[in-house]
């Protein structure tokens, strides 16, 4: 199930563009104006519920930090558990981690080793607000795989298509982006 044009417009119009944040040349996609808009937030979450209710999922995994907002809400709607994929150094128990390359330097994401339970092959939906270069999402999908779980799909509210971040990710999982930004 995909979004209708009307639903897409409601969501798209609710997201605010902030030019030159956090640095010159970047247009920051501000989803706080989606979250405080009950119509847009409702349209979004109902769409995600309708799309994923038939996927036979075991967990929703959200990427630090905005992926937690959508992921945790969706997990509750679907009656599933939620797993946070966090930036390095935040999780207190034994973790596995995956490094990825940024424009300048290296970053790392982590997940608790037992986050997806004992069952091998748990079906996981990964979610974040936005995919840009795809570095974060690729590392997070690899992490899910390393735990023995299956990343069934990666879901993003926005995709910055001009950065081609989905290309690599599509080699390891299905990708669903609600809004493509060209
Ligand atoms: P990337 O690893 O390059 O795909 O970056 C994705 C992460 O950075 C996501 O967690 C986004 O929330 C954040 N991000 C990157 N670019 C933007 C942007 N233009 N507006 C808002 N968030 C962004």
Short mmCIF file of C-alpha atoms and ligand atoms in Angstrom, two decimals:
data_model
loop_
_atom_site.label_atom_id
_atom_site.label_comp_id
_atom_site.label_asym_id
_atom_site.label_seq_id
_atom_site.Cartn_x
_atom_site.Cartn_y
_atom_site.Cartn_z
CA UNK A 1 0.00 0.00 0.00
CA UNK A 2 1.32 3.43 -0.97
CA UNK A 3 0.17 6.96 -0.08
CA UNK A 4 -2.56 8.75 -2.05
CA UNK A 5 -1.52 12.09 -3.55
CA UNK A 6 -3.78 13.85 -1.06
CA UNK A 7 -2.18 12.09 1.93
CA UNK A 8 1.31 12.77 0.57
CA UNK A 9 0.51 16.49 0.21
CA UNK A 10 -0.78 16.77 3.80
CA UNK A 11 2.42 15.18 5.13
CA UNK A 12 4.77 17.04 2.77
CA UNK A 13 3.18 20.43 3.50
CA UNK A 14 3.59 19.88 7.24
CA UNK A 15 7.40 19.47 7.03
CA UNK A 16 9.33 22.71 7.38
CA UNK A 17 12.45 23.50 5.33
CA UNK A 18 15.22 25.28 7.21
CA UNK A 19 17.90 26.56 4.84
CA UNK A 20 21.56 26.54 5.96
CA UNK A 21 21.02 24.36 9.06
CA UNK A 22 23.16 22.96 10.64
CA UNK A 23 25.59 24.42 8.09
CA UNK A 24 25.56 26.45 4.90
CA UNK A 25 24.16 24.66 1.86
CA UNK A 26 22.08 22.08 3.79
CA UNK A 27 18.29 22.36 3.71
CA UNK A 28 17.22 20.78 6.99
CA UNK A 29 13.90 18.92 6.91
CA UNK A 30 12.22 19.86 10.20
CA UNK A 31 9.69 17.18 11.19
CA UNK A 32 8.67 18.91 14.47
CA UNK A 33 5.99 20.74 12.44
CA UNK A 34 4.67 17.36 11.28
CA UNK A 35 4.60 16.02 14.85
CA UNK A 36 2.68 18.96 16.32
CA UNK A 37 0.15 18.86 13.46
CA UNK A 38 -2.39 16.27 14.58
CA UNK A 39 -3.89 15.84 11.12
CA UNK A 40 -0.56 15.25 9.37
CA UNK A 41 0.84 13.05 12.17
CA UNK A 42 -2.40 11.05 12.15
CA UNK A 43 -2.40 10.60 8.35
CA UNK A 44 1.22 9.45 8.53
CA UNK A 45 0.81 6.97 11.38
CA UNK A 46 -2.45 5.53 9.99
CA UNK A 47 -0.78 5.01 6.63
CA UNK A 48 2.18 3.22 8.24
CA UNK A 49 -0.22 1.05 10.26
CA UNK A 50 -2.22 0.09 7.15
CA UNK A 51 0.92 -0.67 5.17
CA UNK A 52 2.65 -2.78 7.80
CA UNK A 53 -0.21 -4.59 9.53
CA UNK A 54 0.03 -7.44 7.01
CA UNK A 55 3.84 -7.78 7.08
CA UNK A 56 3.90 -10.32 9.90
CA UNK A 57 6.58 -8.31 11.71
CA UNK A 58 8.16 -9.19 15.06
CA UNK A 59 9.84 -5.83 15.89
CA UNK A 60 10.15 -2.22 14.82
CA UNK A 61 13.70 -0.84 15.01
CA UNK A 62 14.06 2.96 15.11
CA UNK A 63 17.25 4.87 14.29
CA UNK A 64 18.58 7.45 16.79
CA UNK A 65 16.86 9.83 17.36
CA UNK A 66 13.92 10.82 15.16
CA UNK A 67 13.33 7.22 14.11
CA UNK A 68 12.38 6.56 17.76
CA UNK A 69 9.35 8.84 17.52
CA UNK A 70 7.76 7.16 14.51
CA UNK A 71 9.05 3.68 15.34
CA UNK A 72 7.85 3.57 18.93
CA UNK A 73 4.39 4.89 18.00
CA UNK A 74 4.06 2.39 15.14
CA UNK A 75 5.20 -0.52 17.33
CA UNK A 76 2.39 0.24 19.78
CA UNK A 77 -0.19 0.53 17.00
CA UNK A 78 0.88 -2.85 15.57
CA UNK A 79 1.18 -4.50 19.00
CA UNK A 80 4.93 -5.08 18.57
CA UNK A 81 8.10 -4.47 20.56
CA UNK A 82 10.41 -1.55 19.77
CA UNK A 83 14.21 -1.65 19.49
CA UNK A 84 16.38 1.49 19.50
CA UNK A 85 19.45 1.58 17.24
CA UNK A 86 21.63 4.14 18.95
CA UNK A 87 24.68 6.26 18.32
CA UNK A 88 27.86 4.92 19.93
CA UNK A 89 28.18 4.89 23.70
CA UNK A 90 24.50 5.25 24.69
CA UNK A 91 23.41 1.65 25.25
CA UNK A 92 24.28 0.19 28.66
CA UNK A 93 24.33 -3.60 28.03
CA UNK A 94 26.52 -5.68 25.66
CA UNK A 95 26.27 -4.23 22.15
CA UNK A 96 27.31 -4.97 18.61
CA UNK A 97 28.30 -2.03 16.48
CA UNK A 98 28.82 -0.95 12.90
CA UNK A 99 30.95 1.95 11.71
CA UNK A 100 30.08 4.18 8.76
CA UNK A 101 31.77 6.99 6.91
CA UNK A 102 30.58 10.59 7.19
CA UNK A 103 31.58 13.52 5.02
CA UNK A 104 34.27 14.24 7.61
CA UNK A 105 35.21 11.29 9.80
CA UNK A 106 33.54 8.14 11.04
CA UNK A 107 30.41 7.46 13.10
CA UNK A 108 29.07 4.29 14.67
CA UNK A 109 25.66 2.81 15.51
CA UNK A 110 24.99 0.14 18.13
CA UNK A 111 22.28 -2.27 19.18
CA UNK A 112 21.98 -4.53 22.21
CA UNK A 113 23.12 -8.03 21.35
CA UNK A 114 19.84 -9.57 22.60
CA UNK A 115 17.53 -6.82 21.29
CA UNK A 116 15.57 -9.05 18.92
CA UNK A 117 15.14 -11.91 21.39
CA UNK A 118 16.25 -15.51 21.16
CA UNK A 119 14.47 -16.45 17.94
CA UNK A 120 16.73 -16.42 14.88
CA UNK A 121 15.30 -14.62 11.90
CA UNK A 122 12.96 -12.22 13.75
CA UNK A 123 11.21 -10.05 11.15
CA UNK A 124 12.19 -6.41 11.67
CA UNK A 125 11.04 -3.15 10.09
CA UNK A 126 13.69 -0.43 10.34
CA UNK A 127 12.50 3.19 10.38
CA UNK A 128 14.00 6.68 10.32
CA UNK A 129 12.72 10.13 9.39
CA UNK A 130 15.05 10.70 6.46
CA UNK A 131 17.64 9.00 4.26
CA UNK A 132 20.34 11.27 2.87
CA UNK A 133 23.64 9.57 1.90
CA UNK A 134 22.35 6.29 3.33
CA UNK A 135 25.38 5.78 5.58
CA UNK A 136 23.39 5.57 8.81
CA UNK A 137 20.66 3.33 7.40
CA UNK A 138 23.13 0.95 5.74
CA UNK A 139 25.04 0.50 8.97
CA UNK A 140 21.79 0.00 10.92
CA UNK A 141 20.49 -2.62 8.45
CA UNK A 142 23.81 -4.48 8.68
CA UNK A 143 23.55 -4.41 12.48
CA UNK A 144 20.07 -5.96 12.40
CA UNK A 145 21.42 -8.75 10.16
CA UNK A 146 24.40 -9.33 12.48
CA UNK A 147 22.07 -10.07 15.38
CA UNK A 148 20.54 -12.90 13.33
CA UNK A 149 17.31 -11.00 12.65
CA UNK A 150 15.94 -10.15 9.20
CA UNK A 151 15.48 -6.53 8.08
CA UNK A 152 12.30 -6.97 6.07
CA UNK A 153 12.08 -3.33 4.95
CA UNK A 154 13.63 0.07 5.64
CA UNK A 155 11.07 2.88 5.85
CA UNK A 156 11.71 6.64 5.62
CA UNK A 157 9.33 9.58 5.64
CA UNK A 158 11.69 11.48 3.33
CA UNK A 159 14.38 10.49 0.87
CA UNK A 160 16.84 13.01 -0.55
CA UNK A 161 16.86 11.26 -3.93
CA UNK A 162 19.59 13.47 -5.39
CA UNK A 163 22.06 11.88 -2.94
CA UNK A 164 21.28 8.35 -4.14
CA UNK A 165 21.43 6.96 -0.60
CA UNK A 166 18.84 4.26 -1.29
CA UNK A 167 20.92 2.52 -3.96
CA UNK A 168 23.28 0.61 -1.65
CA UNK A 169 20.56 -0.06 0.91
CA UNK A 170 18.39 -1.70 -1.76
CA UNK A 171 21.09 -4.37 -2.14
CA UNK A 172 20.44 -5.56 1.43
CA UNK A 173 16.74 -4.81 2.08
CA UNK A 174 13.52 -3.44 0.59
CA UNK A 175 13.28 0.33 0.85
CA UNK A 176 10.08 2.36 1.19
CA UNK A 177 10.21 6.17 1.18
CA UNK A 178 6.95 8.10 1.44
CA UNK A 179 8.25 11.34 -0.04
CA UNK A 180 11.07 11.70 -2.55
CA UNK A 181 12.83 15.08 -2.46
CA UNK A 182 14.53 15.89 -5.77
P1 LIG B 1 22.62 9.79 6.08
O1 LIG B 1 23.41 8.82 6.91
O2 LIG B 1 23.51 10.71 5.27
O3 LIG B 1 21.59 9.07 5.22
O4 LIG B 1 21.85 10.76 7.07
C1 LIG B 1 20.66 10.36 7.65
C2 LIG B 1 20.50 10.91 9.04
O5 LIG B 1 20.84 12.28 9.14
C3 LIG B 1 19.03 10.77 9.45
O6 LIG B 1 18.98 10.27 10.79
C4 LIG B 1 18.49 12.17 9.34
O7 LIG B 1 17.64 12.46 10.42
C5 LIG B 1 19.69 13.11 9.32
N1 LIG B 1 19.67 14.07 8.20
C6 LIG B 1 20.53 14.08 7.14
N2 LIG B 1 20.25 15.08 6.29
C7 LIG B 1 19.18 15.74 6.80
C8 LIG B 1 18.39 16.88 6.37
N3 LIG B 1 18.65 17.54 5.24
N4 LIG B 1 17.34 17.23 7.14
C9 LIG B 1 17.05 16.56 8.27
N5 LIG B 1 17.76 15.50 8.74
C10 LIG B 1 18.81 15.09 8.01
#
